[in-house]
Amino acid sequence: MPTVCTSIKVSRDGQFVLAAGTYKPRIRCYDTYQLSLKFERCLDSEVVAFDILSDDYSKLVFLHCDRYVEFHSQHGHYYKTRIPKFGRDFSYHYPSCDLFFVGMSSEVYRLNLEQGRFLNSLQTDAAENNVCDINPVHHLFATGTSEGKVECWDPRVRSRVGLLDCALSSLTEGAEVRGLPSISALKFNGSLCMAVGTSTGQVLLYDLRSSEPLLVKDHFYDLPIKSLNFHQPLDLIVSADCKIIKMWNRDTGKQFCSLQPQTNINDVCMYPDSGMLFTANEDPKMNTFYIPALGPAPRWCSFLDSLTEELEESPESAVYDDYKFVTRKDLENLGLSHLVGTSLLRAYMHGFFMDIRLYHKVKSMANPFAYEEYRKEKIRQKIEESRTQRVQVKKLPKVNKDLALKLMEEGDDEAEEAPRKKKGKALPSILGDDRFKVMFENPDFQVDEQSEEFRLLNPIVSKVGLKRKKKLRLLAQQDAASQQAAEDEEPEGKASSEEESSDDDKSWVEEVREQRRLLRQENRDRRRQERKDADRDTVLLDRGQNQEKTSQPQFYQLKPGEEFRSFKDVAHKQKLQKASLEDRLKMEESSGINSAVDTAVGSKQLTFTLRKSEQQRKQQQAEREHREERKKLRRAAGHLSSSRGRGRGGRGRGRGHY
């Protein structure tokens, strides 16, 4: 609701939940099957009470605070009428289709919905009537008055058949009387049971055949009872005031459980045949409570059962504050192994729990020299603290000594630079960090300085280190120069820091290129050696057959039309057929068929020179001979040009001759 929810009800078919609230006054209907809002209707004034006349939301009646009675059908507003006095509650009598309205009057107004007119009112002895209810079995009409009495009427004869004085019955021995209790809640259960709630916080349970209450239950809050409900499966009564909801047994009055929301309660509604209940609060949110002990979850939220079962199955962790955990080895050292299996030891995981007092007593008896050990430990700690003030010798680890030495030097430089920094927090050293301790202890983390990755990255890393050292030296020089007079111009012949940084950038690029060239040379030498070893172990095989290597000589049979070149060429062809594309490219690179060009940025460019077939060579030779022949047959036409113009006034008007 936008601000407050005043009342809440569930339809008889259990599909719809309707709630009235403010501000602005409105009614909201929720569909439980779809778990969503069905509709929302705004009203002219606040709702004091409402009721659902049909099994679903198609017929609704609202009693407003301005004496209006409004009827709604399935499509919305249907009819509105007015009662003479301000109403507080109403009930619907199904056999006669009468609505009974009670309020700030001694009369009970009757509105017949079949005839569409008001009938003669019922005249009570009370000045005001607060609540009313109709018994669902024999349709006895009961109204609770402001004087603390309950009047019962028979709708068939329109006469009062009984009167109960609940105000006197609600007073118990030793109770302080602050005022006359009035009736604030009324509810029938079955044909003979009736529960009455008073404005002083008592709930009285009556049998209609007796004028004395069977049971009086006090909430001890001195607040009016807002709602009363019966829970049939467990014979419980659910009573609520604005602070707390209490569930108690209707035979003994023993409390079953209680709920105390954070905000004040206006109304409580039990979902039928389940352990779920809804509350209308002085808060925008309407609360929903599910108690598995009352019953199962409704069909539209059956997943709540599985959730509560998982919560019940989870064991609660026991907290042993006054116990000491000991293992079997500890028990043997203390001489308490014979206590295993007794009540003095409680088995837990891989050991036992024992009383802390017993542990301290046995510890003092088993080790009487504990104080001497404690004293020696304290003396040793004092000696270690005094040794830290001496000159410390740096010990290099067994693994990655060069890296550790480099980190130590950088740490010393940072220690020298730290006093000059005004702000900033010193970073921890890698050598003192437990996360990197294995890198200097496990030989598997040894840096391989001969690997290709290290040789390519080392120039960059070393150059960064040199830059860092230069920067530290520059900062030291600046600090020293700040104490003297500052000079504006640089001396002649001295390069600026920007020029030095640019030269450094170029130098590491040259070093990387040199390392790449050395790596390529080493790869070529290694492949050349591998080819020599492979040629030495090559065994010629018959084409199309795979035979095992033997010590006997092997023969090769030439097929018709095949030209024999050399044994080395045949072996090379067989090797190329079995090799992958990468290996074939490497072999062709070593033989000069293709060439690899290393660019400045480190990428590679491959240029292939393809072998030409015999037909292509013949065609190219024929084209060259044709071009030479055309050159010989071509005659120059330079002699046809005349030194004079070809105009009309010149000589030689005729055409030129050959």
XYZ file of C-alpha atoms in Angstrom:
658
model
C 0.000 0.000 0.000
C 1.173 3.588 -0.459
C 1.058 4.288 3.296
C -1.049 1.974 5.498
C -3.042 -1.242 5.102
C -6.164 -1.328 7.295
C -7.751 -4.730 6.582
C -7.047 -7.897 4.596
C -9.164 -10.919 3.611
C -8.932 -14.103 1.502
C -11.701 -15.247 -0.850
C -13.444 -18.517 -0.078
C -11.906 -20.278 -3.078
C -8.420 -19.283 -1.839
C -7.339 -17.762 -5.150
C -7.614 -14.051 -4.351
C -6.262 -11.922 -1.505
C -7.925 -8.500 -1.098
C -6.510 -5.666 0.989
C -7.813 -2.175 1.743
C -5.544 0.720 2.594
C -4.711 4.376 2.231
C -3.591 7.007 1.173
C -5.206 7.505 -1.320
C -8.018 5.115 -0.329
C -7.931 2.036 -2.506
C -8.576 -1.690 -2.734
C -6.075 -4.131 -4.190
C -6.705 -7.683 -5.341
C -3.855 -10.206 -5.683
C -4.104 -13.426 -7.682
C -2.274 -16.205 -5.843
C -2.250 -18.522 -8.861
C -0.376 -15.923 -10.917
C 1.519 -14.423 -7.930
C 0.733 -10.941 -9.172
C -1.608 -7.990 -8.712
C -4.991 -8.654 -10.287
C -6.416 -5.115 -10.124
C -6.419 -1.936 -8.073
C -9.437 0.359 -7.526
C -9.331 3.757 -5.894
C -12.197 4.816 -3.609
C -13.682 8.127 -2.462
C -13.040 7.654 1.265
C -11.241 5.332 3.678
C -12.584 1.818 4.244
C -13.661 0.933 7.794
C -14.577 -2.674 6.965
C -15.250 -4.770 3.883
C -16.480 -8.272 3.101
C -16.469 -10.703 0.145
C -20.003 -11.946 -0.607
C -19.061 -14.396 -3.404
C -16.516 -17.165 -3.694
C -14.233 -14.911 -5.751
C -13.836 -11.132 -6.071
C -16.996 -10.580 -8.145
C -19.172 -9.271 -5.242
C -17.660 -6.899 -2.662
C -19.184 -4.621 0.014
C -17.307 -1.662 1.550
C -18.260 0.362 4.636
C -16.670 3.813 4.441
C -15.824 6.242 7.179
C -18.324 8.805 5.809
C -21.375 6.483 6.354
C -21.439 5.292 2.732
C -21.937 1.643 1.806
C -20.440 0.827 -1.601
C -21.060 -2.295 -3.690
C -18.618 -3.552 -6.310
C -19.130 -6.166 -8.968
C -16.563 -7.846 -11.172
C -16.205 -4.874 -13.496
C -15.949 -2.274 -10.708
C -18.289 0.152 -8.857
C -21.931 -0.981 -8.907
C -23.995 0.945 -6.310
C -23.581 3.277 -3.323
C -25.974 4.050 -0.470
C -25.799 5.653 2.962
C -26.654 4.586 6.510
C -28.028 7.032 9.165
C -25.071 6.771 11.605
C -21.365 6.204 11.298
C -20.705 2.513 10.994
C -17.966 0.432 12.630
C -18.660 -3.115 11.447
C -21.148 -5.207 9.469
C -22.052 -8.850 8.803
C -23.893 -10.634 6.005
C -26.786 -13.059 6.719
C -26.810 -15.494 3.783
C -30.278 -17.108 4.264
C -32.136 -13.771 4.189
C -29.611 -11.689 2.150
C -29.520 -9.089 4.932
C -26.614 -6.832 5.823
C -26.416 -5.924 9.542
C -24.602 -2.635 10.251
C -23.477 -1.612 13.756
C -21.894 1.694 14.751
C -22.311 4.827 16.800
C -25.927 4.080 17.550
C -28.056 1.758 19.638
C -29.766 0.492 16.475
C -28.584 -2.282 14.171
C -29.431 -1.299 10.608
C -30.632 -3.984 8.202
C -30.262 -3.683 4.430
C -31.889 -6.391 2.337
C -29.965 -6.984 -0.881
C -32.722 -9.032 -2.498
C -35.387 -6.317 -2.127
C -32.939 -3.449 -2.328
C -34.286 -1.541 0.685
C -33.692 -0.990 4.403
C -35.724 -3.099 6.853
C -36.723 -2.353 10.414
C -33.725 -1.929 12.670
C -32.886 -3.988 15.745
C -33.013 -1.916 18.941
C -30.304 -2.799 21.481
C -29.831 -1.629 25.074
C -26.321 -0.310 24.372
C -25.390 3.237 23.555
C -22.928 2.113 20.853
C -22.058 -1.154 19.152
C -18.477 -1.874 18.141
C -18.421 -5.290 16.415
C -20.804 -8.000 15.221
C -20.712 -11.538 13.865
C -23.107 -14.263 12.657
C -22.796 -17.914 13.602
C -22.167 -19.993 10.430
C -24.244 -22.971 11.703
C -27.516 -21.668 13.209
C -27.057 -18.009 12.058
C -27.307 -16.424 15.501
C -26.462 -12.720 15.293
C -24.245 -11.287 18.071
C -23.097 -7.724 18.645
C -20.497 -6.395 21.076
C -21.320 -3.167 22.862
C -19.194 -0.404 24.325
C -20.449 -1.334 27.839
C -18.696 -4.694 27.694
C -21.764 -6.799 26.889
C -22.630 -9.190 24.072
C -26.250 -9.269 22.849
C -27.443 -12.243 20.777
C -30.387 -11.937 18.359
C -32.368 -14.402 16.285
C -32.741 -12.915 12.761
C -35.877 -14.983 12.134
C -37.990 -13.340 14.871
C -35.959 -10.127 15.287
C -35.797 -10.495 19.069
C -32.942 -10.741 21.554
C -32.376 -14.259 22.845
C -29.430 -13.742 25.220
C -27.147 -11.284 27.009
C -23.582 -11.838 28.271
C -21.800 -9.481 30.639
C -18.169 -9.905 29.584
C -16.815 -6.885 31.447
C -17.129 -8.488 34.875
C -15.925 -11.872 33.646
C -12.758 -10.366 32.194
C -11.584 -9.106 35.594
C -9.198 -11.503 37.320
C -7.919 -11.566 40.875
C -5.296 -8.913 41.547
C -5.996 -7.075 38.284
C -5.985 -3.294 38.372
C -9.247 -1.782 37.100
C -8.596 1.312 35.010
C -11.950 1.537 33.241
C -14.909 -0.355 31.918
C -13.701 -2.774 29.224
C -15.631 -2.685 25.972
C -15.923 -5.380 23.327
C -13.391 -4.916 20.517
C -13.472 -8.326 18.744
C -16.004 -11.131 18.300
C -15.753 -14.489 16.539
C -17.915 -17.654 16.361
C -16.528 -21.177 15.980
C -18.930 -24.012 15.302
C -22.388 -23.931 16.804
C -21.577 -23.414 20.509
C -18.137 -21.762 20.809
C -17.610 -17.998 20.822
C -14.475 -15.903 21.488
C -14.743 -12.322 22.752
C -11.918 -9.779 22.822
C -11.952 -6.739 25.108
C -10.367 -3.319 24.887
C -8.143 -4.101 27.901
C -6.345 -7.015 26.227
C -8.287 -10.077 27.463
C -9.748 -12.882 25.358
C -12.766 -14.744 26.785
C -13.825 -18.139 25.453
C -17.540 -18.951 25.937
C -19.854 -21.880 25.521
C -23.222 -20.460 24.414
C -24.977 -22.693 26.916
C -23.216 -20.979 29.824
C -22.928 -17.380 30.958
C -19.478 -17.947 32.491
C -16.364 -18.038 30.308
C -14.525 -21.305 29.880
C -11.145 -19.601 29.676
C -9.743 -16.084 30.045
C -6.458 -15.294 28.264
C -4.637 -12.032 28.944
C -2.143 -10.474 26.483
C -0.637 -8.336 29.281
C -0.281 -5.339 26.983
C -3.484 -3.472 27.997
C -4.207 -2.948 24.296
C -7.502 -3.662 22.484
C -7.807 -7.028 20.779
C -7.861 -6.354 17.023
C -8.556 -9.787 15.545
C -9.673 -13.284 16.565
C -9.318 -16.460 14.459
C -9.724 -20.184 15.074
C -7.274 -22.796 13.799
C -9.242 -26.045 13.627
C -6.540 -28.722 12.987
C -4.623 -27.938 16.195
C -7.505 -26.419 18.253
C -5.743 -23.086 18.506
C -7.005 -19.537 18.887
C -5.079 -16.781 17.094
C -5.576 -13.483 18.890
C -3.862 -10.234 17.980
C -3.569 -6.736 19.340
C -1.591 -3.913 17.737
C 1.720 -5.232 19.144
C 1.721 -9.010 19.097
C 0.019 -12.109 17.646
C -0.470 -14.969 20.086
C -1.470 -18.566 19.321
C -2.670 -20.630 22.239
C -4.593 -23.798 22.944
C -8.307 -23.162 23.464
C -8.658 -25.966 26.029
C -5.695 -25.264 28.309
C -4.662 -21.744 27.314
C -1.036 -22.890 26.855
C 0.795 -20.672 24.392
C 1.809 -22.299 21.129
C 3.840 -19.449 19.633
C 3.821 -15.677 19.209
C 4.728 -13.221 16.465
C 5.754 -9.630 17.019
C 6.154 -7.544 13.839
C 8.159 -4.330 13.771
C 5.072 -2.179 13.076
C 1.609 -2.006 14.618
C -0.974 -4.544 13.495
C -4.385 -3.563 12.094
C -5.775 -6.933 10.961
C -4.842 -10.633 10.740
C -6.126 -13.134 8.182
C -5.461 -16.889 8.219
C -5.133 -18.655 4.875
C -7.501 -21.663 5.054
C -6.080 -25.161 5.588
C -2.461 -24.027 5.775
C 0.143 -22.596 8.135
C 0.236 -19.200 6.432
C -1.219 -15.943 7.706
C -1.305 -12.349 6.467
C -1.156 -9.171 8.517
C -2.273 -5.627 7.692
C 0.148 -3.189 9.344
C 0.797 0.487 9.857
C 3.334 0.148 7.072
C 3.247 0.087 3.251
C 4.276 -3.565 3.191
C 1.826 -6.295 4.226
C 3.574 -9.100 6.117
C 3.266 -12.794 5.305
C 4.178 -15.431 7.904
C 4.524 -19.171 7.342
C 4.617 -21.540 10.334
C 5.153 -25.170 9.203
C 3.892 -26.507 12.556
C 0.434 -25.071 11.827
C 0.042 -26.789 8.473
C 1.458 -27.194 4.972
C 2.137 -24.341 2.612
C -0.601 -23.389 0.124
C -0.524 -24.958 -3.313
C 0.618 -21.755 -5.003
C 3.751 -21.543 -2.822
C 4.512 -25.216 -2.159
C 8.242 -24.511 -2.491
C 8.144 -23.179 1.086
C 7.849 -26.740 2.396
C 11.134 -27.798 0.816
C 12.858 -24.682 2.131
C 11.703 -25.266 5.690
C 12.693 -28.953 5.509
C 16.220 -27.966 4.518
C 16.371 -25.522 7.407
C 15.238 -28.195 9.838
C 17.783 -30.712 8.553
C 20.724 -28.324 8.957
C 22.324 -29.111 12.325
C 22.949 -26.327 14.777
C 26.585 -25.744 15.591
C 27.250 -26.143 19.307
C 29.472 -23.549 20.951
C 31.837 -24.830 23.631
C 33.138 -21.762 25.455
C 34.091 -23.557 28.672
C 35.725 -26.552 26.986
C 39.191 -27.278 25.643
C 39.729 -29.303 22.468
C 42.422 -31.989 22.809
C 43.631 -34.750 20.501
C 44.630 -38.296 21.404
C 48.275 -37.272 21.379
C 47.538 -34.500 23.873
C 45.709 -36.983 26.106
C 48.730 -39.326 26.018
C 51.070 -36.481 26.958
C 48.797 -35.533 29.856
C 48.288 -39.160 30.936
C 44.514 -39.032 30.435
C 44.069 -41.782 27.863
C 42.077 -43.826 30.355
C 39.319 -41.163 30.308
C 38.324 -41.953 26.715
C 34.724 -43.182 26.734
C 33.807 -41.474 29.995
C 31.561 -38.459 30.490
C 34.611 -36.234 31.092
C 35.510 -36.350 27.399
C 33.098 -35.542 24.582
C 34.136 -36.907 21.187
C 34.282 -34.304 18.422
C 35.913 -34.670 14.967
C 39.494 -35.973 15.421
C 39.675 -35.296 19.154
C 37.710 -34.615 22.309
C 36.268 -31.731 24.321
C 37.129 -31.587 28.014
C 36.325 -29.099 30.748
C 38.749 -26.172 30.729
C 39.148 -26.281 34.512
C 40.129 -29.946 34.426
C 42.562 -29.233 31.600
C 44.336 -26.452 33.505
C 44.569 -28.580 36.649
C 46.041 -31.576 34.816
C 48.371 -29.330 32.809
C 49.857 -27.827 35.963
C 50.382 -31.294 37.454
C 51.842 -32.851 34.306
C 54.223 -29.983 33.576
C 55.355 -28.305 36.800
C 58.183 -26.526 34.976
C 55.872 -24.602 32.654
C 56.873 -21.327 34.294
C 60.579 -22.000 33.627
C 59.795 -22.697 29.954
C 57.760 -19.509 29.750
C 60.650 -17.551 31.331
C 63.187 -18.976 28.871
C 60.926 -18.137 25.932
C 60.619 -14.533 27.108
C 64.408 -14.259 27.494
C 64.914 -15.629 23.991
C 62.473 -13.065 22.558
C 64.342 -10.235 24.317
C 67.650 -11.443 22.871
C 66.152 -11.598 19.373
C 64.864 -8.034 19.725
C 68.338 -6.828 20.717
C 69.903 -8.615 17.753
C 67.724 -6.730 15.321
C 69.562 -3.532 16.274
C 72.857 -4.966 15.037
C 74.149 -4.928 11.469
C 72.150 -7.436 9.471
C 73.935 -9.596 6.907
C 71.822 -10.120 3.826
C 71.470 -13.804 2.983
C 70.540 -14.694 -0.558
C 68.075 -17.563 -1.125
C 69.083 -20.768 -2.866
C 66.716 -20.196 -5.825
C 66.691 -17.080 -8.066
C 69.673 -15.411 -6.375
C 70.019 -12.775 -9.113
C 66.373 -11.795 -8.842
C 66.592 -11.610 -5.032
C 69.730 -9.441 -5.227
C 68.017 -7.132 -7.715
C 64.970 -6.804 -5.436
C 67.210 -6.049 -2.462
C 68.958 -3.272 -4.372
C 65.636 -1.783 -5.431
C 64.451 -1.944 -1.826
C 67.520 -0.041 -0.671
C 66.925 2.608 -3.325
C 63.308 2.981 -2.239
C 64.412 3.270 1.399
C 66.732 6.114 0.452
C 63.984 7.800 -1.561
C 61.265 7.403 1.092
C 62.290 10.383 3.305
C 62.006 12.678 0.287
C 58.390 11.692 -0.388
C 55.787 13.821 1.318
C 52.855 11.493 0.776
C 52.315 7.890 -0.136
C 52.459 4.571 1.628
C 55.498 2.307 1.302
C 54.785 -0.876 -0.651
C 55.787 -4.216 0.915
C 58.795 -6.059 -0.497
C 58.318 -9.246 -2.491
C 61.020 -10.976 -0.467
C 59.079 -10.421 2.740
C 55.701 -11.442 1.278
C 54.575 -14.986 2.087
C 52.675 -15.230 -1.205
C 55.984 -15.180 -3.182
C 58.019 -17.236 -0.706
C 57.852 -20.390 -2.839
C 59.479 -18.578 -5.784
C 62.755 -18.412 -3.816
C 62.542 -21.921 -2.319
C 61.206 -24.283 -5.001
C 63.704 -25.059 -7.823
C 60.785 -25.382 -10.266
C 60.483 -21.580 -10.201
C 64.105 -21.011 -11.257
C 64.344 -18.377 -14.023
C 65.854 -19.872 -17.206
C 68.091 -17.125 -18.581
C 68.795 -19.079 -21.783
C 65.124 -19.312 -22.801
C 63.855 -17.319 -25.762
C 61.301 -15.416 -23.706
C 63.893 -14.257 -21.173
C 66.377 -13.160 -23.821
C 63.705 -11.090 -25.593
C 62.314 -9.494 -22.431
C 65.582 -8.968 -20.574
C 66.683 -5.901 -22.627
C 63.359 -4.192 -21.924
C 63.376 -5.052 -18.202
C 67.007 -4.068 -17.764
C 66.411 -0.812 -19.610
C 63.438 -0.033 -17.347
C 65.638 -0.713 -14.344
C 68.333 1.596 -15.688
C 65.742 4.314 -16.280
C 64.498 3.872 -12.738
C 68.016 4.179 -11.327
C 68.650 7.261 -13.446
C 65.422 8.775 -12.169
C 66.442 8.118 -8.574
C 69.838 9.707 -9.190
C 68.127 12.669 -10.860
C 65.842 13.125 -7.864
C 68.842 13.014 -5.541
C 70.596 15.633 -7.660
C 67.495 17.826 -7.636
C 67.263 17.606 -3.862
C 70.923 18.557 -3.565
C 70.530 21.403 -6.047
C 67.460 22.754 -4.229
C 69.695 23.593 -1.292
C 71.894 25.752 -3.549
C 71.056 28.509 -5.971
C 68.937 27.309 -8.909
C 70.267 27.833 -12.400
C 67.812 28.620 -15.202
C 69.814 27.470 -18.251
C 71.513 24.157 -18.927
C 75.301 24.105 -19.561
C 76.388 23.760 -23.155
C 77.135 20.338 -24.483
C 74.909 18.615 -21.956
C 71.898 16.735 -23.325
C 68.528 17.186 -21.720
C 66.642 14.393 -19.926
C 64.170 14.082 -22.785
C 66.980 13.489 -25.308
C 68.521 10.890 -23.016
C 65.175 9.096 -22.691
C 64.738 9.079 -26.464
C 68.249 7.608 -26.909
C 67.439 4.943 -24.315
C 64.249 4.027 -26.153
C 66.229 3.509 -29.363
C 68.948 1.491 -27.631
C 66.634 -1.178 -26.242
C 65.017 -1.609 -29.662
C 68.459 -2.329 -31.134
C 69.182 -4.819 -28.370
C 65.916 -6.650 -29.025
C 66.705 -6.841 -32.731
C 70.166 -8.204 -31.979
C 68.693 -10.885 -29.726
C 66.190 -11.842 -32.429
C 69.004 -12.151 -34.970
C 70.990 -14.389 -32.638
C 67.949 -16.550 -31.981
C 67.303 -17.009 -35.711
C 70.946 -17.920 -36.279
C 70.804 -20.494 -33.486
C 67.599 -21.968 -34.908
C 69.136 -22.290 -38.357
C 72.228 -23.994 -36.968
C 70.104 -26.365 -34.943
C 67.919 -27.296 -37.934
C 71.025 -27.820 -40.104
C 72.442 -30.176 -37.531
C 69.123 -32.024 -37.293
C 69.043 -32.492 -41.074
C 72.568 -33.900 -41.047
C 71.633 -36.357 -38.330
C 68.471 -37.323 -40.202
C 70.371 -37.885 -43.497
C 72.856 -40.057 -41.674
C 70.087 -42.316 -40.336
C 67.926 -42.324 -43.502
C 66.972 -45.747 -44.924
C 65.650 -45.944 -48.483
C 62.304 -47.706 -48.754
C 60.376 -49.075 -51.733
C 57.680 -46.582 -52.796
C 54.200 -47.590 -51.621
C 55.551 -50.016 -49.019
C 56.459 -49.558 -45.370
C 59.107 -52.013 -44.259
C 60.983 -52.278 -41.003
C 64.621 -51.195 -40.769
C 67.067 -54.065 -41.252
C 70.789 -54.376 -41.523
C 70.515 -55.822 -45.088
C 70.788 -53.471 -48.109
C 67.522 -52.160 -49.540
C 66.788 -51.741 -53.277
C 64.625 -49.121 -54.995
C 62.661 -49.955 -58.152
C 62.079 -47.229 -60.740
C 58.695 -47.092 -62.407
C 58.315 -46.618 -66.193
C 58.722 -42.994 -67.318
C 60.479 -41.946 -64.123
C 63.873 -40.238 -64.190
C 66.453 -41.117 -61.545
C 68.283 -38.131 -60.106
C 69.887 -39.119 -56.822
C 69.204 -41.106 -53.653
C 69.295 -37.901 -51.663
C 66.465 -36.377 -53.730
C 64.239 -39.430 -53.217
C 64.798 -39.393 -49.479
C 64.085 -35.663 -49.374
C 60.786 -36.156 -51.235
C 59.697 -38.906 -48.847
C 60.525 -36.717 -45.900
C 58.546 -33.790 -47.328
C 55.482 -35.967 -47.886
C 55.400 -37.036 -44.228
C 56.274 -33.638 -42.745
C 53.755 -30.997 -41.681
C 53.305 -27.600 -43.335
C 55.406 -25.900 -40.671
C 58.290 -28.340 -41.127
C 58.123 -28.053 -44.935
C 58.280 -24.232 -44.722
C 61.295 -24.457 -42.422
C 63.047 -26.842 -44.852
C 62.298 -24.580 -47.823
C 63.581 -21.566 -45.876
C 66.896 -23.321 -45.209
C 67.202 -24.311 -48.913
C 66.545 -20.721 -50.080
C 63.168 -21.251 -51.726
C 61.457 -18.781 -49.410
C 62.804 -15.932 -47.339
C 61.683 -14.492 -43.996
C 61.992 -10.763 -43.383
C 61.966 -9.475 -39.784
C 60.334 -6.071 -39.515
C 60.953 -3.456 -36.837
C 57.823 -4.296 -34.907
C 58.666 -7.997 -34.647
C 56.226 -9.514 -37.184
C 57.350 -11.743 -40.102
C 56.781 -11.412 -43.838
C 57.164 -14.457 -46.095
C 58.014 -14.185 -49.831
C 57.659 -17.369 -51.915
C 59.437 -18.127 -55.226
C 57.475 -20.856 -57.003
C 59.097 -23.371 -59.360
C 57.903 -23.185 -62.998
C 56.847 -26.211 -64.970
C 58.390 -27.256 -68.294
C 55.345 -26.067 -70.261
C 55.484 -22.629 -68.627
C 59.177 -22.283 -69.475
C 58.528 -23.229 -73.118
C 55.670 -20.735 -73.348
C 57.801 -17.936 -71.888
C 60.652 -18.791 -74.299
C 58.242 -18.666 -77.279
C 56.950 -15.267 -76.140
C 60.489 -13.891 -75.873
C 61.358 -15.150 -79.403
C 58.131 -13.622 -80.780
C 58.982 -10.245 -79.240
C 62.490 -10.338 -80.740
C 61.074 -11.160 -84.180
C 58.590 -8.302 -83.997
C 61.391 -5.907 -83.105
C 63.317 -6.927 -86.258
C 60.287 -6.533 -88.569
C 59.212 -3.182 -87.166
C 60.281 -0.248 -89.440
C 60.856 3.285 -88.247
C 58.555 6.053 -89.574
C 60.739 8.995 -88.625
C 61.718 9.821 -92.219
C 58.096 10.553 -93.139
C 58.033 13.726 -91.084
C 58.649 16.971 -93.079
C 60.665 19.923 -91.843
C 58.046 22.310 -93.183
C 54.446 22.637 -92.160
C 51.596 21.042 -93.975
C 49.608 24.283 -94.352
C 47.848 25.527 -97.495
C 50.346 28.320 -98.259
C 53.497 26.259 -98.168
C 55.313 24.308 -100.776
C 54.690 20.735 -101.396
C 50.948 20.805 -101.168
C 50.806 17.216 -102.242
C 51.010 14.215 -100.059
C 54.338 12.941 -98.880
C 55.978 10.102 -100.804
C 57.837 7.072 -99.627
